[in-house]
Amino acid sequence: MIYEGCHCGIGHMTILPTGDVFACRRMESRIGNVFETSLYDLFMGEELDAYRQWDKFEKCCKCELRGYCRGCPAVTFGYTGNMYAPDPQCWKEYNTITGEKL
């Protein structure tokens, strides 16, 4: 469970006046439109589910702070074109519990 940090895909979406829906105000990829698809179906849908695949986040999935942070998929996508790549803003180098390099 994520308590702080990125809530993309689990606690919010961005809806424009046109009805277009985005996973986050920072993400460019449109996941649907509330005038065409119910908000429930958009939130539970496959496109938004991509943001809930925490084990795919290359660096964050090994970090003990994953439940509090998960980085920023939008920033990562902006820098690398892959939202699952390591967040370039991350300061962590090692998991302090396991000692594993992140």
mmCIF file of N, CA and C in Angstrom:
data_model
loop_
_atom_site.group_PDB
_atom_site.id
_atom_site.type_symbol
_atom_site.label_atom_id
_atom_site.label_comp_id
_atom_site.label_asym_id
_atom_site.label_seq_id
_atom_site.Cartn_x
_atom_site.Cartn_y
_atom_site.Cartn_z
ATOM 1 N N MET A 1 0.851 -1.179 0.000
ATOM 2 C CA MET A 1 0.000 0.000 0.000
ATOM 3 C C MET A 1 0.889 1.231 0.000
ATOM 4 N N ILE A 2 0.539 2.194 -0.808
ATOM 5 C CA ILE A 2 1.296 3.436 -0.854
ATOM 6 C C ILE A 2 0.621 4.450 0.045
ATOM 7 N N TYR A 3 1.374 5.008 0.984
ATOM 8 C CA TYR A 3 0.823 5.972 1.912
ATOM 9 C C TYR A 3 1.118 7.401 1.456
ATOM 10 N N GLU A 4 2.246 7.611 0.890
ATOM 11 C CA GLU A 4 2.664 8.924 0.401
ATOM 12 C C GLU A 4 3.351 8.708 -0.927
ATOM 13 N N GLY A 5 3.928 9.735 -1.461
ATOM 14 C CA GLY A 5 4.580 9.598 -2.750
ATOM 15 C C GLY A 5 3.553 9.524 -3.865
ATOM 16 N N CYS A 6 3.846 8.784 -4.890
ATOM 17 C CA CYS A 6 2.998 8.724 -6.083
ATOM 18 C C CYS A 6 1.718 7.937 -5.832
ATOM 19 N N HIS A 7 0.600 8.562 -6.110
ATOM 20 C CA HIS A 7 -0.703 7.899 -5.996
ATOM 21 C C HIS A 7 -1.293 7.589 -7.364
ATOM 22 N N CYS A 8 -0.484 7.703 -8.369
ATOM 23 C CA CYS A 8 -0.926 7.471 -9.745
ATOM 24 C C CYS A 8 -1.467 6.045 -9.891
ATOM 25 N N GLY A 9 -2.699 5.930 -10.316
ATOM 26 C CA GLY A 9 -3.307 4.620 -10.530
ATOM 27 C C GLY A 9 -3.984 4.022 -9.319
ATOM 28 N N ILE A 10 -3.797 4.630 -8.141
ATOM 29 C CA ILE A 10 -4.441 4.064 -6.956
ATOM 30 C C ILE A 10 -5.283 5.058 -6.176
ATOM 31 N N GLY A 11 -5.008 6.342 -6.335
ATOM 32 C CA GLY A 11 -5.729 7.299 -5.514
ATOM 33 C C GLY A 11 -6.200 8.541 -6.241
ATOM 34 N N HIS A 12 -5.812 8.686 -7.483
ATOM 35 C CA HIS A 12 -6.288 9.859 -8.220
ATOM 36 C C HIS A 12 -6.194 9.648 -9.725
ATOM 37 N N MET A 13 -6.898 10.494 -10.432
ATOM 38 C CA MET A 13 -6.815 10.596 -11.887
ATOM 39 C C MET A 13 -7.015 12.077 -12.203
ATOM 40 N N THR A 14 -6.658 12.462 -13.404
ATOM 41 C CA THR A 14 -6.878 13.831 -13.846
ATOM 42 C C THR A 14 -7.970 13.817 -14.911
ATOM 43 N N ILE A 15 -8.991 14.648 -14.715
ATOM 44 C CA ILE A 15 -10.089 14.732 -15.679
ATOM 45 C C ILE A 15 -10.153 16.171 -16.183
ATOM 46 N N LEU A 16 -10.011 16.328 -17.493
ATOM 47 C CA LEU A 16 -10.079 17.645 -18.119
ATOM 48 C C LEU A 16 -11.536 18.030 -18.402
ATOM 49 N N PRO A 17 -11.821 19.305 -18.617
ATOM 50 C CA PRO A 17 -13.192 19.725 -18.919
ATOM 51 C C PRO A 17 -13.782 19.025 -20.154
ATOM 52 N N THR A 18 -12.933 18.540 -21.042
ATOM 53 C CA THR A 18 -13.397 17.814 -22.231
ATOM 54 C C THR A 18 -13.834 16.394 -21.898
ATOM 55 N N GLY A 19 -13.541 15.948 -20.661
ATOM 56 C CA GLY A 19 -13.853 14.582 -20.249
ATOM 57 C C GLY A 19 -12.678 13.638 -20.401
ATOM 58 N N ASP A 20 -11.608 14.094 -21.040
ATOM 59 C CA ASP A 20 -10.422 13.251 -21.187
ATOM 60 C C ASP A 20 -9.823 12.958 -19.818
ATOM 61 N N VAL A 21 -9.409 11.714 -19.622
ATOM 62 C CA VAL A 21 -8.886 11.251 -18.340
ATOM 63 C C VAL A 21 -7.437 10.808 -18.515
ATOM 64 N N PHE A 22 -6.605 11.229 -17.565
ATOM 65 C CA PHE A 22 -5.197 10.866 -17.529
ATOM 66 C C PHE A 22 -4.902 10.268 -16.155
ATOM 67 N N ALA A 23 -3.935 9.374 -16.100
ATOM 68 C CA ALA A 23 -3.573 8.747 -14.822
ATOM 69 C C ALA A 23 -3.042 9.782 -13.838
ATOM 70 N N CYS A 24 -2.424 10.832 -14.377
ATOM 71 C CA CYS A 24 -1.816 11.870 -13.553
ATOM 72 C C CYS A 24 -1.773 13.150 -14.368
ATOM 73 N N ARG A 25 -1.759 14.269 -13.707
ATOM 74 C CA ARG A 25 -1.697 15.542 -14.424
ATOM 75 C C ARG A 25 -0.379 15.703 -15.169
ATOM 76 N N ARG A 26 0.612 14.921 -14.794
ATOM 77 C CA ARG A 26 1.922 15.000 -15.438
ATOM 78 C C ARG A 26 2.110 14.016 -16.586
ATOM 79 N N MET A 27 1.239 13.032 -16.681
ATOM 80 C CA MET A 27 1.373 12.021 -17.733
ATOM 81 C C MET A 27 0.680 12.479 -19.008
ATOM 82 N N GLU A 28 1.294 12.177 -20.128
ATOM 83 C CA GLU A 28 0.760 12.588 -21.422
ATOM 84 C C GLU A 28 -0.237 11.586 -21.998
ATOM 85 N N SER A 29 -0.212 10.367 -21.536
ATOM 86 C CA SER A 29 -1.050 9.333 -22.150
ATOM 87 C C SER A 29 -2.476 9.367 -21.597
ATOM 88 N N ARG A 30 -3.413 9.574 -22.491
ATOM 89 C CA ARG A 30 -4.841 9.611 -22.171
ATOM 90 C C ARG A 30 -5.323 8.177 -21.957
ATOM 91 N N ILE A 31 -6.081 7.955 -20.875
ATOM 92 C CA ILE A 31 -6.581 6.601 -20.624
ATOM 93 C C ILE A 31 -8.041 6.438 -21.019
ATOM 94 N N GLY A 32 -8.703 7.531 -21.346
ATOM 95 C CA GLY A 32 -10.092 7.432 -21.777
ATOM 96 C C GLY A 32 -10.810 8.753 -21.645
ATOM 97 N N ASN A 33 -12.136 8.689 -21.716
ATOM 98 C CA ASN A 33 -12.982 9.873 -21.626
ATOM 99 C C ASN A 33 -14.228 9.510 -20.832
ATOM 100 N N VAL A 34 -14.563 10.329 -19.833
ATOM 101 C CA VAL A 34 -15.705 10.029 -18.963
ATOM 102 C C VAL A 34 -17.042 10.150 -19.677
ATOM 103 N N PHE A 35 -17.064 10.804 -20.839
ATOM 104 C CA PHE A 35 -18.307 10.891 -21.597
ATOM 105 C C PHE A 35 -18.531 9.658 -22.462
ATOM 106 N N GLU A 36 -17.493 8.826 -22.573
ATOM 107 C CA GLU A 36 -17.580 7.605 -23.378
ATOM 108 C C GLU A 36 -17.542 6.339 -22.518
ATOM 109 N N THR A 37 -16.876 6.416 -21.370
ATOM 110 C CA THR A 37 -16.681 5.253 -20.492
ATOM 111 C C THR A 37 -16.909 5.703 -19.056
ATOM 112 N N SER A 38 -17.516 4.861 -18.249
ATOM 113 C CA SER A 38 -17.778 5.243 -16.859
ATOM 114 C C SER A 38 -16.461 5.436 -16.105
ATOM 115 N N LEU A 39 -16.502 6.319 -15.133
ATOM 116 C CA LEU A 39 -15.320 6.586 -14.312
ATOM 117 C C LEU A 39 -14.845 5.318 -13.619
ATOM 118 N N TYR A 40 -15.776 4.510 -13.159
ATOM 119 C CA TYR A 40 -15.424 3.235 -12.524
ATOM 120 C C TYR A 40 -14.643 2.348 -13.490
ATOM 121 N N ASP A 41 -15.156 2.203 -14.710
ATOM 122 C CA ASP A 41 -14.488 1.354 -15.697
ATOM 123 C C ASP A 41 -13.110 1.904 -16.065
ATOM 124 N N LEU A 42 -12.976 3.218 -16.133
ATOM 125 C CA LEU A 42 -11.661 3.808 -16.413
ATOM 126 C C LEU A 42 -10.686 3.528 -15.264
ATOM 127 N N PHE A 43 -11.167 3.701 -14.028
ATOM 128 C CA PHE A 43 -10.283 3.504 -12.878
ATOM 129 C C PHE A 43 -9.879 2.041 -12.717
ATOM 130 N N MET A 44 -10.781 1.139 -12.998
ATOM 131 C CA MET A 44 -10.492 -0.280 -12.843
ATOM 132 C C MET A 44 -9.923 -0.901 -14.114
ATOM 133 N N GLY A 45 -9.810 -0.113 -15.170
ATOM 134 C CA GLY A 45 -9.413 -0.628 -16.472
ATOM 135 C C GLY A 45 -7.945 -0.994 -16.612
ATOM 136 N N GLU A 46 -7.676 -1.639 -17.721
ATOM 137 C CA GLU A 46 -6.350 -2.156 -18.035
ATOM 138 C C GLU A 46 -5.303 -1.047 -18.196
ATOM 139 N N GLU A 47 -5.694 0.066 -18.818
ATOM 140 C CA GLU A 47 -4.724 1.142 -19.054
ATOM 141 C C GLU A 47 -4.228 1.751 -17.742
ATOM 142 N N LEU A 48 -5.125 1.972 -16.805
ATOM 143 C CA LEU A 48 -4.705 2.519 -15.513
ATOM 144 C C LEU A 48 -4.001 1.465 -14.672
ATOM 145 N N ASP A 49 -4.316 0.206 -14.912
ATOM 146 C CA ASP A 49 -3.675 -0.879 -14.166
ATOM 147 C C ASP A 49 -2.161 -0.919 -14.402
ATOM 148 N N ALA A 50 -1.712 -0.406 -15.522
ATOM 149 C CA ALA A 50 -0.266 -0.367 -15.796
ATOM 150 C C ALA A 50 0.479 0.400 -14.712
ATOM 151 N N TYR A 51 -0.174 1.361 -14.083
ATOM 152 C CA TYR A 51 0.449 2.161 -13.029
ATOM 153 C C TYR A 51 0.446 1.435 -11.681
ATOM 154 N N ARG A 52 -0.255 0.324 -11.609
ATOM 155 C CA ARG A 52 -0.330 -0.456 -10.368
ATOM 156 C C ARG A 52 0.602 -1.664 -10.376
ATOM 157 N N GLN A 53 1.377 -1.819 -11.397
ATOM 158 C CA GLN A 53 2.286 -2.954 -11.531
ATOM 159 C C GLN A 53 3.608 -2.649 -10.822
ATOM 160 N N TRP A 54 3.574 -2.555 -9.503
ATOM 161 C CA TRP A 54 4.720 -2.115 -8.716
ATOM 162 C C TRP A 54 5.952 -2.987 -8.912
ATOM 163 N N ASP A 55 5.782 -4.251 -9.202
ATOM 164 C CA ASP A 55 6.935 -5.129 -9.394
ATOM 165 C C ASP A 55 7.689 -4.844 -10.687
ATOM 166 N N LYS A 56 7.091 -4.076 -11.588
ATOM 167 C CA LYS A 56 7.755 -3.728 -12.843
ATOM 168 C C LYS A 56 8.659 -2.498 -12.711
ATOM 169 N N PHE A 57 8.503 -1.735 -11.649
ATOM 170 C CA PHE A 57 9.345 -0.562 -11.453
ATOM 171 C C PHE A 57 10.749 -1.043 -11.082
ATOM 172 N N GLU A 58 11.667 -0.902 -12.016
ATOM 173 C CA GLU A 58 12.982 -1.543 -11.955
ATOM 174 C C GLU A 58 13.758 -1.304 -10.661
ATOM 175 N N LYS A 59 13.784 -0.099 -10.190
ATOM 176 C CA LYS A 59 14.540 0.201 -8.977
ATOM 177 C C LYS A 59 13.629 0.156 -7.757
ATOM 178 N N CYS A 60 12.471 0.739 -7.889
ATOM 179 C CA CYS A 60 11.563 0.867 -6.752
ATOM 180 C C CYS A 60 11.099 -0.481 -6.197
ATOM 181 N N CYS A 61 10.992 -1.494 -7.051
ATOM 182 C CA CYS A 61 10.482 -2.785 -6.580
ATOM 183 C C CYS A 61 11.436 -3.436 -5.582
ATOM 184 N N LYS A 62 12.701 -3.004 -5.533
ATOM 185 C CA LYS A 62 13.691 -3.572 -4.604
ATOM 186 C C LYS A 62 13.873 -2.722 -3.349
ATOM 187 N N CYS A 63 13.198 -1.591 -3.292
ATOM 188 C CA CYS A 63 13.430 -0.620 -2.222
ATOM 189 C C CYS A 63 12.478 -0.821 -1.050
ATOM 190 N N GLU A 64 12.988 -0.667 0.140
ATOM 191 C CA GLU A 64 12.155 -0.805 1.337
ATOM 192 C C GLU A 64 11.189 0.367 1.492
ATOM 193 N N LEU A 65 11.385 1.436 0.744
ATOM 194 C CA LEU A 65 10.495 2.592 0.803
ATOM 195 C C LEU A 65 9.408 2.561 -0.275
ATOM 196 N N ARG A 66 9.310 1.462 -0.992
ATOM 197 C CA ARG A 66 8.350 1.359 -2.092
ATOM 198 C C ARG A 66 6.928 1.697 -1.645
ATOM 199 N N GLY A 67 6.543 1.287 -0.467
ATOM 200 C CA GLY A 67 5.205 1.559 0.037
ATOM 201 C C GLY A 67 4.959 3.004 0.400
ATOM 202 N N TYR A 68 6.006 3.800 0.418
ATOM 203 C CA TYR A 68 5.877 5.203 0.781
ATOM 204 C C TYR A 68 6.229 6.136 -0.360
ATOM 205 N N CYS A 69 6.803 5.634 -1.426
ATOM 206 C CA CYS A 69 7.333 6.507 -2.464
ATOM 207 C C CYS A 69 6.960 6.042 -3.868
ATOM 208 N N ARG A 70 7.600 5.057 -4.413
ATOM 209 C CA ARG A 70 7.464 4.514 -5.761
ATOM 210 C C ARG A 70 7.964 5.476 -6.822
ATOM 211 N N GLY A 71 8.621 6.546 -6.420
ATOM 212 C CA GLY A 71 9.165 7.479 -7.403
ATOM 213 C C GLY A 71 8.071 8.187 -8.173
ATOM 214 N N CYS A 72 8.441 8.748 -9.306
ATOM 215 C CA CYS A 72 7.478 9.462 -10.140
ATOM 216 C C CYS A 72 7.514 8.889 -11.549
ATOM 217 N N PRO A 73 6.527 8.081 -11.914
ATOM 218 C CA PRO A 73 6.499 7.514 -13.256
ATOM 219 C C PRO A 73 6.495 8.574 -14.353
ATOM 220 N N ALA A 74 5.884 9.720 -14.102
ATOM 221 C CA ALA A 74 5.822 10.781 -15.118
ATOM 222 C C ALA A 74 7.200 11.372 -15.388
ATOM 223 N N VAL A 75 7.957 11.649 -14.338
ATOM 224 C CA VAL A 75 9.309 12.183 -14.514
ATOM 225 C C VAL A 75 10.182 11.149 -15.199
ATOM 226 N N THR A 76 10.081 9.915 -14.754
ATOM 227 C CA THR A 76 10.866 8.841 -15.347
ATOM 228 C C THR A 76 10.544 8.681 -16.829
ATOM 229 N N PHE A 77 9.258 8.714 -17.168
ATOM 230 C CA PHE A 77 8.857 8.593 -18.572
ATOM 231 C C PHE A 77 9.400 9.770 -19.382
ATOM 232 N N GLY A 78 9.358 10.952 -18.799
ATOM 233 C CA GLY A 78 9.867 12.133 -19.485
ATOM 234 C C GLY A 78 11.349 12.045 -19.809
ATOM 235 N N TYR A 79 12.122 11.445 -18.916
ATOM 236 C CA TYR A 79 13.569 11.314 -19.126
ATOM 237 C C TYR A 79 13.942 10.114 -19.980
ATOM 238 N N THR A 80 13.231 9.013 -19.815
ATOM 239 C CA THR A 80 13.670 7.754 -20.443
ATOM 240 C C THR A 80 12.703 7.183 -21.480
ATOM 241 N N GLY A 81 11.442 7.614 -21.454
ATOM 242 C CA GLY A 81 10.443 7.013 -22.326
ATOM 243 C C GLY A 81 9.876 5.717 -21.772
ATOM 244 N N ASN A 82 10.293 5.357 -20.535
ATOM 245 C CA ASN A 82 9.846 4.129 -19.878
ATOM 246 C C ASN A 82 9.494 4.465 -18.435
ATOM 247 N N MET A 83 8.211 4.426 -18.104
ATOM 248 C CA MET A 83 7.819 4.815 -16.740
ATOM 249 C C MET A 83 8.291 3.826 -15.676
ATOM 250 N N TYR A 84 8.705 2.639 -16.086
ATOM 251 C CA TYR A 84 9.186 1.637 -15.121
ATOM 252 C C TYR A 84 10.695 1.755 -14.846
ATOM 253 N N ALA A 85 11.388 2.588 -15.595
ATOM 254 C CA ALA A 85 12.837 2.760 -15.398
ATOM 255 C C ALA A 85 13.092 3.445 -14.050
ATOM 256 N N PRO A 86 14.316 3.398 -13.546
ATOM 257 C CA PRO A 86 14.620 4.072 -12.287
ATOM 258 C C PRO A 86 14.360 5.577 -12.370
ATOM 259 N N ASP A 87 13.752 6.109 -11.344
ATOM 260 C CA ASP A 87 13.457 7.543 -11.273
ATOM 261 C C ASP A 87 14.774 8.312 -11.174
ATOM 262 N N PRO A 88 15.057 9.219 -12.102
ATOM 263 C CA PRO A 88 16.324 9.953 -12.062
ATOM 264 C C PRO A 88 16.445 10.891 -10.859
ATOM 265 N N GLN A 89 15.349 11.148 -10.164
ATOM 266 C CA GLN A 89 15.384 12.007 -8.971
ATOM 267 C C GLN A 89 15.690 11.227 -7.693
ATOM 268 N N CYS A 90 15.714 9.906 -7.780
ATOM 269 C CA CYS A 90 15.880 9.080 -6.580
ATOM 270 C C CYS A 90 17.277 9.230 -5.982
ATOM 271 N N TRP A 91 17.317 9.361 -4.679
ATOM 272 C CA TRP A 91 18.574 9.520 -3.955
ATOM 273 C C TRP A 91 19.081 8.209 -3.365
ATOM 274 N N LYS A 92 18.219 7.170 -3.363
ATOM 275 C CA LYS A 92 18.601 5.907 -2.728
ATOM 276 C C LYS A 92 19.549 5.105 -3.617
ATOM 277 N N GLU A 93 20.580 4.532 -3.014
ATOM 278 C CA GLU A 93 21.501 3.664 -3.743
ATOM 279 C C GLU A 93 21.366 2.210 -3.307
ATOM 280 N N TYR A 94 21.023 1.996 -2.028
ATOM 281 C CA TYR A 94 20.942 0.647 -1.474
ATOM 282 C C TYR A 94 19.681 0.483 -0.652
ATOM 283 N N ASN A 95 19.171 -0.725 -0.614
ATOM 284 C CA ASN A 95 18.108 -1.076 0.301
ATOM 285 C C ASN A 95 18.789 -1.247 1.654
ATOM 286 N N THR A 96 18.431 -0.433 2.617
ATOM 287 C CA THR A 96 19.120 -0.478 3.909
ATOM 288 C C THR A 96 18.793 -1.728 4.717
ATOM 289 N N ILE A 97 17.732 -2.420 4.365
ATOM 290 C CA ILE A 97 17.368 -3.647 5.073
ATOM 291 C C ILE A 97 18.152 -4.835 4.519
ATOM 292 N N THR A 98 18.175 -4.981 3.193
ATOM 293 C CA THR A 98 18.837 -6.133 2.586
ATOM 294 C C THR A 98 20.270 -5.857 2.165
ATOM 295 N N GLY A 99 20.612 -4.571 2.035
ATOM 296 C CA GLY A 99 21.938 -4.212 1.560
ATOM 297 C C GLY A 99 22.068 -4.303 0.051
ATOM 298 N N GLU A 100 20.987 -4.712 -0.631
ATOM 299 C CA GLU A 100 21.000 -4.874 -2.082
ATOM 300 C C GLU A 100 21.118 -3.517 -2.776
ATOM 301 N N LYS A 101 21.948 -3.466 -3.824
ATOM 302 C CA LYS A 101 22.066 -2.246 -4.596
ATOM 303 C C LYS A 101 20.796 -2.052 -5.390
ATOM 304 N N LEU A 102 20.268 -0.843 -5.345
ATOM 305 C CA LEU A 102 19.057 -0.519 -6.088
ATOM 306 C C LEU A 102 19.476 -0.060 -7.425
#
